PDB file of C-alpha atoms in Angstrom:
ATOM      1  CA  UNK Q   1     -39.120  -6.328   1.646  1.00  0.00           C
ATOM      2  CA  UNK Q   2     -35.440  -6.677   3.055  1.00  0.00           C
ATOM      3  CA  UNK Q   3     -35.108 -10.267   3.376  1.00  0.00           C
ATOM      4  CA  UNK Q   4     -32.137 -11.814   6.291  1.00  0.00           C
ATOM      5  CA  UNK Q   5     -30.797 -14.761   6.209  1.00  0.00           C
ATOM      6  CA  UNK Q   6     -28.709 -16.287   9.248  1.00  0.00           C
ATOM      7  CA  UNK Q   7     -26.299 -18.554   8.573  1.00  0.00           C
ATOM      8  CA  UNK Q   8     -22.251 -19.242   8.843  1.00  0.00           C
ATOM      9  CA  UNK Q   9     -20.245 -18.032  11.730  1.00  0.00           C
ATOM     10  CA  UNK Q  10     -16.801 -16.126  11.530  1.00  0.00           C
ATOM     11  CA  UNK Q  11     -14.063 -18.268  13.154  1.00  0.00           C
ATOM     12  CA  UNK Q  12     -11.052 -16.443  15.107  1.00  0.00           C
ATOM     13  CA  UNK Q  13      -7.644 -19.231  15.833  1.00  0.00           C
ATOM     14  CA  UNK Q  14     -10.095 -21.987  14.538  1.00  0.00           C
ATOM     15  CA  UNK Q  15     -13.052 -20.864  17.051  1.00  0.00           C
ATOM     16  CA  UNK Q  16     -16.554 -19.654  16.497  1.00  0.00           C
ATOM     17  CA  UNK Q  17     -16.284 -15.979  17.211  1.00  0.00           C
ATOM     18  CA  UNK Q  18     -19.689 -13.454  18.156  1.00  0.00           C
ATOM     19  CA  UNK Q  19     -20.121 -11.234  15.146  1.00  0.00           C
ATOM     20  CA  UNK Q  20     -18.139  -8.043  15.230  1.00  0.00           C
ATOM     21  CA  UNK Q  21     -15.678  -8.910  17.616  1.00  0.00           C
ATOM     22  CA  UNK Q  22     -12.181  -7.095  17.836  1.00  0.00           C
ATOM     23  CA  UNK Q  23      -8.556  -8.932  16.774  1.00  0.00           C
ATOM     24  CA  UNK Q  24      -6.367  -8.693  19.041  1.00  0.00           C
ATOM     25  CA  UNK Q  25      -3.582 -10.557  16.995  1.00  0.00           C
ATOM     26  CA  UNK Q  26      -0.628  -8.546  15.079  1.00  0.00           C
ATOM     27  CA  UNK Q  27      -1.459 -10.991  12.449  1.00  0.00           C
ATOM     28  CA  UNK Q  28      -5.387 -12.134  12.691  1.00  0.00           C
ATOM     29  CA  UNK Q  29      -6.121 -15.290  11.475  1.00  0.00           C
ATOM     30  CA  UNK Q  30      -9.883 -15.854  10.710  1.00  0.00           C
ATOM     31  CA  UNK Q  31     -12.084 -17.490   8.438  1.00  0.00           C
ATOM     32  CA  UNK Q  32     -15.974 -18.019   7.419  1.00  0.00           C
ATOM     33  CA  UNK Q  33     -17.413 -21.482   7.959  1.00  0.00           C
ATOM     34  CA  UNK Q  34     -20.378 -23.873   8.865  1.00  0.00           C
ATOM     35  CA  UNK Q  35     -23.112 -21.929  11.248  1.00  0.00           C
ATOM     36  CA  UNK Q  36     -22.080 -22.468  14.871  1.00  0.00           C
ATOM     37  CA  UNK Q  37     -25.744 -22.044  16.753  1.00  0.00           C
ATOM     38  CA  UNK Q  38     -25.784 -18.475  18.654  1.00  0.00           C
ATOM     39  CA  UNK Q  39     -22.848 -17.066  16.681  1.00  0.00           C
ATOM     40  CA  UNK Q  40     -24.527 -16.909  13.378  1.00  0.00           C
ATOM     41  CA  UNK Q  41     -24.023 -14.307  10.276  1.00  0.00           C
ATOM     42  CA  UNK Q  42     -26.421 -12.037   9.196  1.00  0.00           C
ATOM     43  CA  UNK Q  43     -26.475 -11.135   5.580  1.00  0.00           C
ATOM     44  CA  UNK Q  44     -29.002  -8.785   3.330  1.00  0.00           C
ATOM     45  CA  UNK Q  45     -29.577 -11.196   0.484  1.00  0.00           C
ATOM     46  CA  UNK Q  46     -29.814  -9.157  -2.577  1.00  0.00           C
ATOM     47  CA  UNK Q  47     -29.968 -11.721  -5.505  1.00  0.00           C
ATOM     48  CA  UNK Q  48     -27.480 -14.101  -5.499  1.00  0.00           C
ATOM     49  CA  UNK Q  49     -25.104 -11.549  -3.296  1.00  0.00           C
ATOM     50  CA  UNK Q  50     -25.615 -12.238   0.030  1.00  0.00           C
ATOM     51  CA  UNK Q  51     -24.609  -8.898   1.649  1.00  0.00           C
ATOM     52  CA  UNK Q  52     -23.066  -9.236   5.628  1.00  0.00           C
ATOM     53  CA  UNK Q  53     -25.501  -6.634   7.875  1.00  0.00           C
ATOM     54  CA  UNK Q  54     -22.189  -5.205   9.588  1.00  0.00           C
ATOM     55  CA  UNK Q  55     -18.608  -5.660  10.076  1.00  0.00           C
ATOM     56  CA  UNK Q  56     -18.198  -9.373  11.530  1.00  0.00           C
ATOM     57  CA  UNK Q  57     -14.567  -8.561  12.672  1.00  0.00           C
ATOM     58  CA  UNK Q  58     -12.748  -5.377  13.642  1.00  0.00           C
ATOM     59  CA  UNK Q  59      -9.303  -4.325  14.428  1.00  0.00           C
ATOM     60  CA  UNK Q  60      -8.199  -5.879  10.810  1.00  0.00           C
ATOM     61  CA  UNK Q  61      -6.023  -3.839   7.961  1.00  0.00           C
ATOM     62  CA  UNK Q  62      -6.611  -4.269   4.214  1.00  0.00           C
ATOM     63  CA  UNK Q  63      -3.659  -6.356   4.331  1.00  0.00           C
ATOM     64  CA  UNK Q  64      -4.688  -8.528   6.391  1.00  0.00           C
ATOM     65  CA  UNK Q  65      -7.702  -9.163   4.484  1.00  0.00           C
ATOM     66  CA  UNK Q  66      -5.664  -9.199   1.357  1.00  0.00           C
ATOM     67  CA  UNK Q  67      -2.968 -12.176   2.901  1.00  0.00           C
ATOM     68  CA  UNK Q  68      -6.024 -14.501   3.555  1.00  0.00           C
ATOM     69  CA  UNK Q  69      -7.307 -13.511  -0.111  1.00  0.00           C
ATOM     70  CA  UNK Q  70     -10.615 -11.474   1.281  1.00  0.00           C
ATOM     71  CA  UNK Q  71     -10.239  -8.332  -0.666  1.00  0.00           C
ATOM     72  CA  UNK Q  72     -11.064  -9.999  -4.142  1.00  0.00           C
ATOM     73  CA  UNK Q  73     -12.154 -13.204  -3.143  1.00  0.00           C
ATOM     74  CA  UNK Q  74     -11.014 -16.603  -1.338  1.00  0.00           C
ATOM     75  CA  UNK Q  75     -13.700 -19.329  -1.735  1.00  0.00           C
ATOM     76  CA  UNK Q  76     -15.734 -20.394   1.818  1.00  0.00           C
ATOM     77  CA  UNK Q  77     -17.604 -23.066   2.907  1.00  0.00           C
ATOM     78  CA  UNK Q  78     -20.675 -22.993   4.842  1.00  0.00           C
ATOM     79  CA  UNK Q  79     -23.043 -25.772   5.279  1.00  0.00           C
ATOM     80  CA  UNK Q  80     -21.841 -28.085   2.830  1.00  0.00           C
ATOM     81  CA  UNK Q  81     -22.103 -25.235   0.086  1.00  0.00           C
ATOM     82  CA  UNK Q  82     -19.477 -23.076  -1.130  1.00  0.00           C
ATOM     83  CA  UNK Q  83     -19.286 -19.352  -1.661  1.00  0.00           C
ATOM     84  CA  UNK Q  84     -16.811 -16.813  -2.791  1.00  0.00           C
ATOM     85  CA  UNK Q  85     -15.900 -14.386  -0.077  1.00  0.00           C
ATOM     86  CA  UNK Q  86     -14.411 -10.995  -0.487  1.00  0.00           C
ATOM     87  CA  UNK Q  87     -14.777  -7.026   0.109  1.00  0.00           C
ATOM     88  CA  UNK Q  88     -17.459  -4.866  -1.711  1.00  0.00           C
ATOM     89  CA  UNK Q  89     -16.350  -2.509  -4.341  1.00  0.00           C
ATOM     90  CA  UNK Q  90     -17.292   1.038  -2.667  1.00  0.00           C
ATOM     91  CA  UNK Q  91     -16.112   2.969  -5.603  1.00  0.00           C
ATOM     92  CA  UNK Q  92     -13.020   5.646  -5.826  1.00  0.00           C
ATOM     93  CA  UNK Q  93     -14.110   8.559  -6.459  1.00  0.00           C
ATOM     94  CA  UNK Q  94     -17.657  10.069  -4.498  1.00  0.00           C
ATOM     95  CA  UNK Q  95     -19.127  10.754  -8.125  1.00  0.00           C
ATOM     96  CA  UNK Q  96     -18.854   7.021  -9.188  1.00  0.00           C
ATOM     97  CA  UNK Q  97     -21.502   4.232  -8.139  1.00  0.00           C
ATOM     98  CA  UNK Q  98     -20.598   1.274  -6.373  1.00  0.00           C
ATOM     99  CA  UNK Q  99     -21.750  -2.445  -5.219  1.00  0.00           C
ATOM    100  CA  UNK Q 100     -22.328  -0.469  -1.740  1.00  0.00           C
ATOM    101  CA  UNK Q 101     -23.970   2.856  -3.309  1.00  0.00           C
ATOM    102  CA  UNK Q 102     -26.378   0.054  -5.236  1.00  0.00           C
ATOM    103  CA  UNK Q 103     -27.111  -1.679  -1.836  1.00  0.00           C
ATOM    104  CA  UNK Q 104     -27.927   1.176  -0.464  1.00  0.00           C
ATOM    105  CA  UNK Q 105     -30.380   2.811  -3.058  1.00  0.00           C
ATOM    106  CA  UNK Q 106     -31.926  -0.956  -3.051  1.00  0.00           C
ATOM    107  CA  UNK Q 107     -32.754  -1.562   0.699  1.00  0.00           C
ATOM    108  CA  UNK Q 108     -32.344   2.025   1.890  1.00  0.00           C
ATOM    109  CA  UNK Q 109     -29.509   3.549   4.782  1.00  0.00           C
ATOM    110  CA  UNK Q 110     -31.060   2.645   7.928  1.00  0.00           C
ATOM    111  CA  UNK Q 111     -28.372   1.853  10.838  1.00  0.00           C
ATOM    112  CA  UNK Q 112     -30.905  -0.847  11.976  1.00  0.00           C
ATOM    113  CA  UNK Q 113     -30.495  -2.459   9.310  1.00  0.00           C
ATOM    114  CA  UNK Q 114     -26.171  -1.808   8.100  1.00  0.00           C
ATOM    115  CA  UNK Q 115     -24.713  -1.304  11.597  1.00  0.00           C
ATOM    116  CA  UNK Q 116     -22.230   1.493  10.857  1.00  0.00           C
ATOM    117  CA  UNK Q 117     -22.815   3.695  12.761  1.00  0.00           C
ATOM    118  CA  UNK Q 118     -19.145   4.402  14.412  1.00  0.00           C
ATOM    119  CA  UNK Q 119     -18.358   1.919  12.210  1.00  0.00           C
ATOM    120  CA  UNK Q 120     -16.081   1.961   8.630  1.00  0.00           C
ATOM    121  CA  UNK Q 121     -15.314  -1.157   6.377  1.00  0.00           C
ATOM    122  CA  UNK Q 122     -12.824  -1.488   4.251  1.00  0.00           C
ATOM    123  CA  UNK Q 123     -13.471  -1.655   0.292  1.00  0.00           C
ATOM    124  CA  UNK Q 124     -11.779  -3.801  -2.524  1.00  0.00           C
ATOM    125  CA  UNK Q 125     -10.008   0.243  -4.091  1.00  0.00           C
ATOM    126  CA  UNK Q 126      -6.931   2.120  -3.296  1.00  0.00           C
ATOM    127  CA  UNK Q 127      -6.964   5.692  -3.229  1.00  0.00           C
ATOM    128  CA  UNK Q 128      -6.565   7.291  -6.817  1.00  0.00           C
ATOM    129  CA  UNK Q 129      -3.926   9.503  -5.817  1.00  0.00           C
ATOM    130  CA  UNK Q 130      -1.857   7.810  -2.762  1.00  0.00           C
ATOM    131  CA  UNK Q 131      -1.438   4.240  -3.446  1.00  0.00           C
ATOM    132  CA  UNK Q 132      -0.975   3.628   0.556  1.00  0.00           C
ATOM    133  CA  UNK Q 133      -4.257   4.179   0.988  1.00  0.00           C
ATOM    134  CA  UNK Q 134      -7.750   2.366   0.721  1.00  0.00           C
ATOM    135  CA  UNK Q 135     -11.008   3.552   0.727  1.00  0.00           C
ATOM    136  CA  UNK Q 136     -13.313   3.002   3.569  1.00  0.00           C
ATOM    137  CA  UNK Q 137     -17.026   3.529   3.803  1.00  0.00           C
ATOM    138  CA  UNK Q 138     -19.278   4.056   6.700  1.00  0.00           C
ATOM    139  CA  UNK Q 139     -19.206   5.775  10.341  1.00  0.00           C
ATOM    140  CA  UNK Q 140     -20.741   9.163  10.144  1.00  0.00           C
ATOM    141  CA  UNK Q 141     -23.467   7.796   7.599  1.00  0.00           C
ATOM    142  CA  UNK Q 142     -23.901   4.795   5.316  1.00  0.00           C
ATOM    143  CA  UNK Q 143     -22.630   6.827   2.707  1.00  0.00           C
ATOM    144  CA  UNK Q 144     -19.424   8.280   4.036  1.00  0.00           C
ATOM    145  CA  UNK Q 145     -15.987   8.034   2.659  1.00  0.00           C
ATOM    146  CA  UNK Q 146     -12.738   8.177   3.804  1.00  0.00           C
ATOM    147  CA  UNK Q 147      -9.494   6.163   3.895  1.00  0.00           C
ATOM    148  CA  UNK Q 148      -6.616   5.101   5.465  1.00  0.00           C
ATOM    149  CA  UNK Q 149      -3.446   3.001   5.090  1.00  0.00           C
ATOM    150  CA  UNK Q 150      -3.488  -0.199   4.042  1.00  0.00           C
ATOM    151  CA  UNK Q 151      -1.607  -1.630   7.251  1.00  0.00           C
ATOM    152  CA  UNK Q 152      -4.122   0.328   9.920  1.00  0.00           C
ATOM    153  CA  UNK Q 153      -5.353  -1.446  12.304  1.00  0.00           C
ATOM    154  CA  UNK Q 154      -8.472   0.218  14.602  1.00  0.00           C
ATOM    155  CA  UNK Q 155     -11.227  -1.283  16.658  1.00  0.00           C
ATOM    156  CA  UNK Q 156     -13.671   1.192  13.979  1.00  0.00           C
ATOM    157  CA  UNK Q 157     -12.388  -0.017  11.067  1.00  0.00           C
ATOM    158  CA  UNK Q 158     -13.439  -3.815  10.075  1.00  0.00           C
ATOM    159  CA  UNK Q 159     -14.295  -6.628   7.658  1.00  0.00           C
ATOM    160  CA  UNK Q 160     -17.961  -6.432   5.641  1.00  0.00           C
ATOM    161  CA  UNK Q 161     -17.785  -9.533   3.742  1.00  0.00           C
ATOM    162  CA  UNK Q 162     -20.468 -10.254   0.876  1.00  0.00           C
ATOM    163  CA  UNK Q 163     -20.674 -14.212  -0.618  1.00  0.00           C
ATOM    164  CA  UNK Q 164     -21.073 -15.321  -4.334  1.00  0.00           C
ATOM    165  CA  UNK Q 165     -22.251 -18.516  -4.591  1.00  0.00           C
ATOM    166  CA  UNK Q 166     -20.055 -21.049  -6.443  1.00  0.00           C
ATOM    167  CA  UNK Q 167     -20.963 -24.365  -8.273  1.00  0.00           C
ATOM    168  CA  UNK Q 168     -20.368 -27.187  -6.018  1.00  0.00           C
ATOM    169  CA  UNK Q 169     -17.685 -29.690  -6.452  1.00  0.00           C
ATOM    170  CA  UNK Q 170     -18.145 -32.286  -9.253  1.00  0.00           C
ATOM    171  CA  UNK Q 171     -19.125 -35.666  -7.152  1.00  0.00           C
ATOM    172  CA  UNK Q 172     -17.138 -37.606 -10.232  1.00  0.00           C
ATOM    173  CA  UNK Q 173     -13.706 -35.885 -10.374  1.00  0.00           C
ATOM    174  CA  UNK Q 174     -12.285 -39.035 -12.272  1.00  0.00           C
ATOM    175  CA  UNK Q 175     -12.267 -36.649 -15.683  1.00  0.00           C
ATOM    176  CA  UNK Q 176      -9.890 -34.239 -13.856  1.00  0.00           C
ATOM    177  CA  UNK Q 177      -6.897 -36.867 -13.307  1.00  0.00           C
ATOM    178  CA  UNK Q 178      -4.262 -35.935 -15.014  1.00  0.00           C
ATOM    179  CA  UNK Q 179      -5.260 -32.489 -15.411  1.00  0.00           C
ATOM    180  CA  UNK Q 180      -4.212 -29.531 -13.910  1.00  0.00           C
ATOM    181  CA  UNK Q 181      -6.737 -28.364 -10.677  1.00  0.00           C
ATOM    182  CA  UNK Q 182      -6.757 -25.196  -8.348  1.00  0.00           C
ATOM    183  CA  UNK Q 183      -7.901 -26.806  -5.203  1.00  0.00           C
ATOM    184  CA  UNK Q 184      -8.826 -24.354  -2.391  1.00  0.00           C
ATOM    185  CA  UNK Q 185      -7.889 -25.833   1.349  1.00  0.00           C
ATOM    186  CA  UNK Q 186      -8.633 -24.494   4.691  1.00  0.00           C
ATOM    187  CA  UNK Q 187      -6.646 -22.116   6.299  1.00  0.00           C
ATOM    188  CA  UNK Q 188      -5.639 -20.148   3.395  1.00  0.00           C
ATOM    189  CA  UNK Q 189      -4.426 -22.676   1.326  1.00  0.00           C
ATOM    190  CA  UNK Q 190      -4.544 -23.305  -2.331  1.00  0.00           C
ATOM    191  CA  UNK Q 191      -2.552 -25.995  -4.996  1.00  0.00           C
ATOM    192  CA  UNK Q 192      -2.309 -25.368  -8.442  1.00  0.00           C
ATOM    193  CA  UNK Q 193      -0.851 -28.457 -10.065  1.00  0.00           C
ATOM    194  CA  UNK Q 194      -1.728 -32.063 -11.225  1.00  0.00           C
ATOM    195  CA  UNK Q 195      -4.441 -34.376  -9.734  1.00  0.00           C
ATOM    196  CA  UNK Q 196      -2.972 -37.440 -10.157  1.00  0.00           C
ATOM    197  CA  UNK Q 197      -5.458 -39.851  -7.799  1.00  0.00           C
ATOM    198  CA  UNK Q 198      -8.879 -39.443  -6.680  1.00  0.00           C
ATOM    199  CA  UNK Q 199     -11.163 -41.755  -4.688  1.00  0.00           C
ATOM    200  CA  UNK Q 200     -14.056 -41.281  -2.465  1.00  0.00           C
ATOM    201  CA  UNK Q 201     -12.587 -40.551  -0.003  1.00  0.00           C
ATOM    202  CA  UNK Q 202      -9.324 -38.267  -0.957  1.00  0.00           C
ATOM    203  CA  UNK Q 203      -7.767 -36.336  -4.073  1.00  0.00           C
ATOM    204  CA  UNK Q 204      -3.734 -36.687  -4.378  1.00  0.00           C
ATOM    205  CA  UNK Q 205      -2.179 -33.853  -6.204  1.00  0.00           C
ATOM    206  CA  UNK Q 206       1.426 -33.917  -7.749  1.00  0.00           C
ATOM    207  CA  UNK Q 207       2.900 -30.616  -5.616  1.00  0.00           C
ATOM    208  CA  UNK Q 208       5.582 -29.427  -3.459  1.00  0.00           C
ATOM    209  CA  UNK Q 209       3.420 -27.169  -1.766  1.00  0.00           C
ATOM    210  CA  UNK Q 210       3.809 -27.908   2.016  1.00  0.00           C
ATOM    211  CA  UNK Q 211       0.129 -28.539   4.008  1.00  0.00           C
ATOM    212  CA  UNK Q 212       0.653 -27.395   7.620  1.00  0.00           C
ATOM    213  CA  UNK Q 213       2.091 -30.112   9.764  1.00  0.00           C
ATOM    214  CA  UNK Q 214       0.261 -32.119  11.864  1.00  0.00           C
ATOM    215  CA  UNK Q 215      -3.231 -31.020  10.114  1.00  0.00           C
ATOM    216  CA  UNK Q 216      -6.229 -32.687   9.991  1.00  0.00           C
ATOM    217  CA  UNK Q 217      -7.137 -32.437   6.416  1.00  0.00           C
ATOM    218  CA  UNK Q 218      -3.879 -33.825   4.046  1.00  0.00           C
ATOM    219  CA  UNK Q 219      -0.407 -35.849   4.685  1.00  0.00           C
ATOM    220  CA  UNK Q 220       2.540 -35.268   2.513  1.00  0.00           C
ATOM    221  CA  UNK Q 221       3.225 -38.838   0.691  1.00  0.00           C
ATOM    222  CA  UNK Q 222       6.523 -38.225  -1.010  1.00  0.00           C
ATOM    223  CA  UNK Q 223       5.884 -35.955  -3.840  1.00  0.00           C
ATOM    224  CA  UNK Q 224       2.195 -36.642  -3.173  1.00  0.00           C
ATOM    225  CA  UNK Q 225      -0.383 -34.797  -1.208  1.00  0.00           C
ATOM    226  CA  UNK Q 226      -3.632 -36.399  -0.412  1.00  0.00           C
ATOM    227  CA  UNK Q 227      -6.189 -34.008   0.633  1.00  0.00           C
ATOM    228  CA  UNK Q 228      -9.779 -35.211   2.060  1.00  0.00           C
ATOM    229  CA  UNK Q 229     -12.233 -34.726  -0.185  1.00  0.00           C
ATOM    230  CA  UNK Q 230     -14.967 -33.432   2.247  1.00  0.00           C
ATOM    231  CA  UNK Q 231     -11.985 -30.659   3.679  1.00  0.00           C
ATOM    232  CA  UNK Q 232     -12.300 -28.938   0.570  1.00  0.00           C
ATOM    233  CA  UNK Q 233     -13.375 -25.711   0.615  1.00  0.00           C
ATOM    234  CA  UNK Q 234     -13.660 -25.599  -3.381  1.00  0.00           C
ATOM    235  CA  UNK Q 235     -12.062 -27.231  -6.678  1.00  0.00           C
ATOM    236  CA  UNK Q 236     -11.634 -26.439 -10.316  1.00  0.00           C
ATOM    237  CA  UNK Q 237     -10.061 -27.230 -13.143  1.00  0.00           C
ATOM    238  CA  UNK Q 238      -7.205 -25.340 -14.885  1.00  0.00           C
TER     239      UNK Q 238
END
C-alpha cells in the first residue's frame, strides 16, 4: 500500500507557495521548510526516501537548482527535523535503472498518483554525449525521457525533490569548539571554518564569509559570526 505523507511547504521570496506553482523570477529563489497549513508537500515515502508526488515548482533550469545546491543535495529543515534535499537520479542512458525507474516498478505509473502528465522534472545527469544538456523524465508517460539545456526555463519543466533524512544536530556542541564545522544556514548559505564559541543560544564561527545584511539569523562581530542556533538548517563536523 502507497503510503503519503503531508508535510513541509515550498517557499517562493521567503513565502509559502501552493505546490507546483510557476517562477516567474530570472533568478528563482526558493526553498523547503516547516509545513505552512493548506500549502503542504506531498511525498511517496518509500523507506527512508521520502519521494515528492509531483513537481512543487515549475519554470526552474537545472542551474537554478544547481546554484541553491538542489541537484545533489542542500540540507532542509522541516518541523524541527532536518533532511537532505536534492534531484532523483533518472539514469543516462534508457537501458540503465534509476532511483525513478525503482520508484516506479515499486508503487506502479499511475498519473494519480506522480502528476506528470504534461509534466517533466529535471534529473541529477547530463546527457552522455552533449554536456549542455540534462536529462528530464516525465510528460508523455512516467517513463519518458528527454532533455534539454541546462539554462531552460519552461512552465513543463520543474523541480521533483526527494528528502534523506539527516541526524539531528548534537544538543552539546561544546566538543566541536575549536574544530573545524560545515554549518548549513538559510538561504543558501554554508561556513566551513572554525567554531570558536557556542552557547545555548548561538554558535560563533571564525569566517569571513559575509551573512546577508540586515538578516534575522547571524551578525558579523569583527572576524566573528554568531549564528542562532535554532536558524540552523544543519551542522557537522569537518
Amino acid at each position: 500500500m502507497t503510503r503519503i505523507k503531508k508535510m513541509g511547504s515550498i517557499y517562493y521570496k521567503d513565502a509559502a507557495a501552493k505546490p507546483g506553482f510557476t517562477c516567474c523570477d530570472s533568478e528563482p529563489h526558493i526553498s523547503i521548510g516547516n509545513t505552512m497549513p493548506g500549502k503542504e508537500l506531498r511525498w511517496v515515502e518509500a523507506g527512508k526516501l521520502l519521494a515528492a508526488d509531483r513537481c512543487v515548482c515549475t519554470n526552474v533550469s537545472w542551474n537554478d537548482l544547481d546554484r541553491l545546491g538542489f541537484v545533489t543535495g542542500w540540507p532542509v529543515r522541516i518541523d524541527r527535523k532536518s533532511y537532505l534535499c536534492r534531484c532523483l537520479h533518472v539514469g543516462v542512458d534508457r537501458e540503465e535503472s534509476s532511483e525513478w525507474d525503482e520508484l516506479l516498478d515499486e508503487f506502479g505509473t499511475e498519473d494519480s498518483l506522480w502528476h506528470w502528465q504534461d509534466q517533466s522534472f529535471w534529473g541529477q545527469e547530463t546527457h552522455s554525449a552533449q554536456r549542455v544538456l540534462r536529462i528530464l523524465r516525465g510528460y508523455y508517460s512516467a517513463r519518458s525521457r528527454g532533455d534539454n539545456y541546462a539554462d531552460e526555463r519552461l512552465p513543463t519543466i520543474g523541480f521533483r525533490p526527494v528528502l534523506e533524512p539527516l541526524p539531528p544536530i548534537p544538543t552539546d556542541l561544546s566538543p566541536l569548539v575549536g574544530q573545524k564545522v560545515l554549518a548549513y544556514a538559510p538561504g543558501g548559505y554554508s561556513f566551513h571554518c572554525k567554531m570558536v564559541e557556542v552557547n545555548k543560544y548561538d554558535i560563533v564561527l571564525n569566517t569571513s564569509v559575509e551573512p546577508p545584511r540586515n538578516c534575522a539569523w547571524a551578525i558579523r562581530d569583527g572576524k566573528r559570526v554568531i549564528i542562532k542556533r535554532d536558524c540552523l538548517l544543519w551542522l557537522k563536523e569537518g
